[in-house]
Amino acid sequence: MLKILYLEDSEIDAKLIRRALQGDDIHAACTVVPSKQEFEAAIENFDFNLVFADYRLPGFDAMQALDLLKARKIDVPFILISGAIGEERAAEVLKAGVTDYVLKDHLARLGPAVVRALEEERKRTHQKEIEKEIQRYTHLWSDAETLGKMGAFRWTHMSDTIYWTPGMYRIFEVSPGGFITTIKNIIEKIHPEDRERVIRQANTDPRSLNSIFRIQLQDEGLKYLRTQGTFTISEDGNIESVQGIVQDVTVQYMAEEAGRLL
């Protein structure tokens, strides 16, 4: 059963609202509060699915009620129920955060408005859950990049854009705002003795990417990087995108070289 907090000082109007909900087979328990003080008391331990509010009460109105909810970070569908409201004012209240408004002499709209508001809330809640999940995986990937000294990239042919994760900027020791990720700029970072080989290997097998190369750092230092990736090929044989990872293997490479020398 729905729990509705209803700001209303007219018992007759409150009864009409309950009757309108019942007429649309919406089973709801309405807690009616007629004043600011009682409204504030009701939202102290908020446990409602919806808020209805009369547009104007003595010394208090629906927009002030909405502001109180926002101040307490209570985010639920808020339906304004008014005796009369002009189009200009209606646009203003919707812009301010009111979910919907229903005129008291058109209560046939109340049921559909409630159903629509709850559906929008369900979708919004689902979207928030998706965003939280994305953030969680983003943090996990960021930690993995830092610990593994690696980064990921994707180049798309249609837009000719290259996307780098934060780990890529750390590996190349450049800032996101100071380095433009173009093929030309990236190739220039590769050691001159490795550039031709890397380009040749990339063109040899248009299905995979696997090579080790050096990059030059601003302090004249060198890093050994291993890149692994795949190409997405269109039906007509053209490259649509390239995606993969790059890992800093300087320590491993130098250790292997030392072992070979020994």
CSV table of C-alpha atoms in Angstrom, one decimal:
chain,number,residue,atom,x,y,z
A,1,MET,CA,0.0,0.0,0.0
A,2,LEU,CA,1.2,3.5,-0.9
A,3,LYS,CA,2.0,5.9,1.9
A,4,ILE,CA,1.1,9.5,1.0
A,5,LEU,CA,1.8,12.6,3.0
A,6,TYR,CA,-0.8,15.2,2.1
A,7,LEU,CA,-0.5,18.9,3.0
A,8,GLU,CA,-4.1,20.0,3.1
A,9,ASP,CA,-6.2,22.2,5.5
A,10,SER,CA,-9.6,21.2,4.0
A,11,GLU,CA,-11.2,17.9,5.3
A,12,ILE,CA,-13.6,18.0,2.4
A,13,ASP,CA,-10.8,18.2,-0.2
A,14,ALA,CA,-8.9,15.5,1.6
A,15,LYS,CA,-11.9,13.1,1.4
A,16,LEU,CA,-12.3,13.9,-2.3
A,17,ILE,CA,-8.7,13.0,-2.9
A,18,ARG,CA,-9.0,9.7,-1.1
A,19,ARG,CA,-12.2,9.0,-3.1
A,20,ALA,CA,-10.4,9.8,-6.4
A,21,LEU,CA,-7.6,7.4,-5.6
A,22,GLN,CA,-10.0,4.6,-4.7
A,23,GLY,CA,-11.8,5.2,-7.9
A,24,ASP,CA,-8.6,4.5,-9.8
A,25,ASP,CA,-7.9,1.4,-7.7
A,26,ILE,CA,-4.9,3.0,-6.0
A,27,HIS,CA,-4.7,1.7,-2.5
A,28,ALA,CA,-3.1,4.4,-0.3
A,29,ALA,CA,-2.9,5.5,3.3
A,30,CYS,CA,-3.0,9.3,3.4
A,31,THR,CA,-1.6,11.2,6.3
A,32,VAL,CA,-3.2,14.6,6.1
A,33,VAL,CA,-1.4,17.5,7.8
A,34,PRO,CA,-3.0,21.0,7.8
A,35,SER,CA,-0.1,23.2,8.8
A,36,LYS,CA,3.6,23.9,8.5
A,37,GLN,CA,4.3,22.6,12.1
A,38,GLU,CA,2.6,19.3,11.5
A,39,PHE,CA,4.2,18.9,8.1
A,40,GLU,CA,7.7,19.5,9.6
A,41,ALA,CA,6.8,16.9,12.3
A,42,ALA,CA,5.7,14.4,9.7
A,43,ILE,CA,8.9,14.6,7.7
A,44,GLU,CA,11.2,14.2,10.7
A,45,ASN,CA,11.1,10.4,10.2
A,46,PHE,CA,10.1,10.4,6.6
A,47,ASP,CA,8.4,7.2,5.5
A,48,PHE,CA,6.2,8.1,2.5
A,49,ASN,CA,6.2,7.2,-1.2
A,50,LEU,CA,4.5,10.4,-2.4
A,51,VAL,CA,3.8,13.9,-1.2
A,52,PHE,CA,0.6,15.8,-2.1
A,53,ALA,CA,0.3,19.4,-1.3
A,54,ASP,CA,-2.3,22.1,-1.6
A,55,TYR,CA,-0.9,25.0,-3.5
A,56,ARG,CA,-1.6,27.6,-0.8
A,57,LEU,CA,-2.4,27.4,3.0
A,58,PRO,CA,-2.6,30.1,5.6
A,59,GLY,CA,1.0,31.1,6.3
A,60,PHE,CA,2.4,28.2,4.3
A,61,ASP,CA,2.4,26.9,0.7
A,62,ALA,CA,3.4,23.9,-1.4
A,63,MET,CA,6.6,25.5,-2.6
A,64,GLN,CA,7.8,26.1,0.9
A,65,ALA,CA,6.9,22.5,1.7
A,66,LEU,CA,9.0,21.4,-1.3
A,67,ASP,CA,11.9,23.5,0.0
A,68,LEU,CA,11.7,21.8,3.4
A,69,LEU,CA,12.0,18.4,1.7
A,70,LYS,CA,15.0,19.5,-0.4
A,71,ALA,CA,16.7,20.9,2.7
A,72,ARG,CA,16.4,17.5,4.3
A,73,LYS,CA,17.5,15.7,1.1
A,74,ILE,CA,14.1,13.9,0.8
A,75,ASP,CA,13.6,13.1,-2.8
A,76,VAL,CA,10.2,11.6,-3.6
A,77,PRO,CA,7.5,12.5,-6.2
A,78,PHE,CA,5.8,15.7,-5.2
A,79,ILE,CA,2.3,16.4,-6.7
A,80,LEU,CA,0.8,19.8,-6.4
A,81,ILE,CA,-3.0,19.8,-6.0
A,82,SER,CA,-4.5,23.2,-6.7
A,83,GLY,CA,-7.8,24.9,-7.0
A,84,ALA,CA,-6.5,27.2,-9.8
A,85,ILE,CA,-3.1,27.8,-11.3
A,86,GLY,CA,-2.1,29.6,-14.4
A,87,GLU,CA,0.0,28.2,-17.2
A,88,GLU,CA,2.9,30.5,-16.4
A,89,ARG,CA,2.9,29.6,-12.7
A,90,ALA,CA,2.5,25.9,-13.6
A,91,ALA,CA,5.7,26.1,-15.7
A,92,GLU,CA,7.5,27.7,-12.8
A,93,VAL,CA,6.5,25.1,-10.2
A,94,LEU,CA,7.5,22.2,-12.5
A,95,LYS,CA,10.8,23.9,-13.1
A,96,ALA,CA,11.3,24.2,-9.3
A,97,GLY,CA,11.0,20.5,-8.9
A,98,VAL,CA,7.3,19.7,-8.6
A,99,THR,CA,6.7,16.3,-10.3
A,100,ASP,CA,3.2,17.1,-11.5
A,101,TYR,CA,0.1,19.2,-10.7
A,102,VAL,CA,-3.6,18.4,-10.7
A,103,LEU,CA,-6.5,20.8,-10.5
A,104,LYS,CA,-9.1,20.0,-7.8
A,105,ASP,CA,-11.9,20.3,-10.4
A,106,HIS,CA,-10.1,17.7,-12.6
A,107,LEU,CA,-9.3,14.9,-10.1
A,108,ALA,CA,-9.7,12.4,-12.9
A,109,ARG,CA,-6.1,13.2,-13.7
A,110,LEU,CA,-4.9,12.3,-10.2
A,111,GLY,CA,-4.7,8.5,-10.6
A,112,PRO,CA,-2.8,8.7,-13.9
A,113,ALA,CA,-0.5,11.4,-12.4
A,114,VAL,CA,0.3,9.1,-9.4
A,115,VAL,CA,1.0,6.1,-11.7
A,116,ARG,CA,3.2,8.2,-13.9
A,117,ALA,CA,5.1,9.7,-11.0
A,118,LEU,CA,5.8,6.3,-9.4
A,119,GLU,CA,7.0,4.9,-12.7
A,120,GLU,CA,9.3,7.9,-13.2
A,121,GLU,CA,10.6,7.4,-9.7
A,122,ARG,CA,11.2,3.7,-10.3
A,123,LYS,CA,13.2,4.5,-13.4
A,124,ARG,CA,15.1,7.2,-11.7
A,125,THR,CA,16.0,4.9,-8.8
A,126,HIS,CA,17.1,2.2,-11.2
A,127,GLN,CA,19.3,4.7,-13.0
A,128,LYS,CA,20.9,5.8,-9.7
A,129,GLU,CA,21.6,2.1,-8.9
A,130,ILE,CA,23.2,1.7,-12.3
A,131,GLU,CA,25.3,4.9,-11.8
A,132,LYS,CA,26.5,3.6,-8.4
A,133,GLU,CA,27.4,0.3,-9.9
A,134,ILE,CA,29.4,2.1,-12.7
A,135,GLN,CA,31.1,4.2,-10.1
A,136,ARG,CA,32.0,1.1,-8.1
A,137,TYR,CA,33.5,-0.6,-11.1
A,138,THR,CA,35.3,2.6,-12.1
A,139,HIS,CA,36.9,2.8,-8.6
A,140,LEU,CA,37.9,-0.9,-8.9
A,141,TRP,CA,39.4,-0.4,-12.3
A,142,SER,CA,41.2,2.7,-11.2
A,143,ASP,CA,42.8,0.8,-8.3
A,144,ALA,CA,43.7,-2.0,-10.6
A,145,GLU,CA,45.4,0.5,-13.0
A,146,THR,CA,47.4,2.0,-10.2
A,147,LEU,CA,48.5,-1.3,-8.7
A,148,GLY,CA,49.2,-2.9,-12.1
A,149,LYS,CA,50.8,0.2,-13.7
A,150,MET,CA,48.5,-0.1,-16.6
A,151,GLY,CA,45.9,1.9,-18.6
A,152,ALA,CA,43.3,1.3,-21.2
A,153,PHE,CA,42.6,3.0,-24.5
A,154,ARG,CA,40.1,3.0,-27.4
A,155,TRP,CA,40.4,4.5,-30.8
A,156,THR,CA,37.3,4.9,-33.0
A,157,HIS,CA,37.7,5.4,-36.7
A,158,MET,CA,34.3,7.1,-37.3
A,159,SER,CA,35.0,10.0,-34.9
A,160,ASP,CA,38.8,9.6,-35.1
A,161,THR,CA,39.0,10.0,-31.3
A,162,ILE,CA,41.2,8.3,-28.8
A,163,TYR,CA,39.9,7.7,-25.3
A,164,TRP,CA,42.5,7.2,-22.5
A,165,THR,CA,41.8,6.1,-19.0
A,166,PRO,CA,43.6,7.9,-16.2
A,167,GLY,CA,46.2,5.1,-16.0
A,168,MET,CA,47.4,6.0,-19.5
A,169,TYR,CA,48.2,9.5,-18.6
A,170,ARG,CA,50.1,8.3,-15.5
A,171,ILE,CA,52.1,5.9,-17.6
A,172,PHE,CA,53.0,8.5,-20.2
A,173,GLU,CA,53.6,11.1,-17.4
A,174,VAL,CA,51.4,13.7,-19.1
A,175,SER,CA,48.3,15.6,-17.8
A,176,PRO,CA,44.9,15.2,-19.3
A,177,GLY,CA,44.6,18.9,-19.9
A,178,GLY,CA,48.1,19.3,-21.4
A,179,PHE,CA,48.3,16.3,-23.8
A,180,ILE,CA,46.0,15.8,-26.8
A,181,THR,CA,45.5,12.1,-27.5
A,182,THR,CA,46.1,12.0,-31.2
A,183,ILE,CA,47.8,9.2,-33.1
A,184,LYS,CA,50.5,11.7,-34.2
A,185,ASN,CA,51.2,12.9,-30.6
A,186,ILE,CA,51.3,9.3,-29.3
A,187,ILE,CA,53.6,8.1,-32.0
A,188,GLU,CA,56.0,11.0,-31.2
A,189,LYS,CA,56.2,9.7,-27.6
A,190,ILE,CA,57.5,6.3,-28.9
A,191,HIS,CA,61.3,6.0,-29.0
A,192,PRO,CA,62.5,6.8,-32.6
A,193,GLU,CA,64.1,3.4,-32.9
A,194,ASP,CA,60.8,1.6,-32.1
A,195,ARG,CA,58.3,3.7,-34.1
A,196,GLU,CA,58.6,1.9,-37.4
A,197,ARG,CA,58.5,-1.5,-35.8
A,198,VAL,CA,55.4,-0.7,-33.8
A,199,ILE,CA,53.6,0.7,-36.8
A,200,ARG,CA,54.6,-2.3,-38.9
A,201,GLN,CA,53.4,-4.8,-36.3
A,202,ALA,CA,50.0,-2.9,-36.0
A,203,ASN,CA,49.5,-3.1,-39.8
A,204,THR,CA,50.7,-6.8,-40.1
A,205,ASP,CA,47.8,-8.4,-38.3
A,206,PRO,CA,44.6,-6.3,-38.3
A,207,ARG,CA,43.0,-8.6,-35.7
A,208,SER,CA,45.3,-8.2,-32.7
A,209,LEU,CA,47.9,-5.9,-31.2
A,210,ASN,CA,50.8,-7.1,-29.1
A,211,SER,CA,54.2,-5.5,-28.8
A,212,ILE,CA,56.8,-4.0,-26.4
A,213,PHE,CA,58.2,-0.6,-27.1
A,214,ARG,CA,60.0,2.3,-25.4
A,215,ILE,CA,58.7,5.8,-24.8
A,216,GLN,CA,60.7,8.9,-24.1
A,217,LEU,CA,59.9,10.9,-21.0
A,218,GLN,CA,60.4,14.6,-20.5
A,219,ASP,CA,63.4,14.0,-18.2
A,220,GLU,CA,65.1,12.0,-21.0
A,221,GLY,CA,64.3,8.8,-19.2
A,222,LEU,CA,62.8,5.7,-20.9
A,223,LYS,CA,60.0,3.3,-20.1
A,224,TYR,CA,59.3,-0.1,-21.6
A,225,LEU,CA,55.6,-0.6,-22.3
A,226,ARG,CA,53.7,-3.7,-23.4
A,227,THR,CA,50.5,-3.1,-25.4
A,228,GLN,CA,47.9,-5.7,-26.0
A,229,GLY,CA,44.7,-5.1,-27.9
A,230,THR,CA,42.2,-6.0,-30.6
A,231,PHE,CA,40.9,-4.4,-33.8
A,232,THR,CA,37.2,-4.3,-34.7
A,233,ILE,CA,36.8,-4.9,-38.4
A,234,SER,CA,33.8,-4.0,-40.4
A,235,GLU,CA,32.1,-6.3,-43.0
A,236,ASP,CA,34.0,-4.6,-45.8
A,237,GLY,CA,37.3,-5.2,-44.1
A,238,ASN,CA,38.0,-1.7,-42.7
A,239,ILE,CA,39.1,-1.0,-39.2
A,240,GLU,CA,36.3,0.4,-37.1
A,241,SER,CA,38.1,0.7,-33.7
A,242,VAL,CA,41.1,-0.4,-31.7
A,243,GLN,CA,40.9,-1.1,-28.0
A,244,GLY,CA,43.4,-2.5,-25.5
A,245,ILE,CA,45.6,-2.0,-22.5
A,246,VAL,CA,49.1,-0.7,-22.0
A,247,GLN,CA,51.3,-1.8,-19.1
A,248,ASP,CA,54.5,-0.3,-17.7
A,249,VAL,CA,56.9,-3.3,-17.8
A,250,THR,CA,60.1,-1.4,-17.3
A,251,VAL,CA,61.1,-3.2,-14.1
A,252,GLN,CA,60.3,-6.7,-15.5
A,253,TYR,CA,62.1,-5.9,-18.8
A,254,MET,CA,65.2,-4.6,-17.1
A,255,ALA,CA,65.3,-7.6,-14.7
A,256,GLU,CA,65.0,-10.0,-17.7
A,257,GLU,CA,67.8,-8.1,-19.5
A,258,ALA,CA,70.0,-8.4,-16.4
A,259,GLY,CA,69.2,-12.1,-16.2
A,260,ARG,CA,70.2,-12.6,-19.8
A,261,LEU,CA,73.5,-10.7,-19.3
A,262,LEU,CA,74.3,-12.8,-16.3
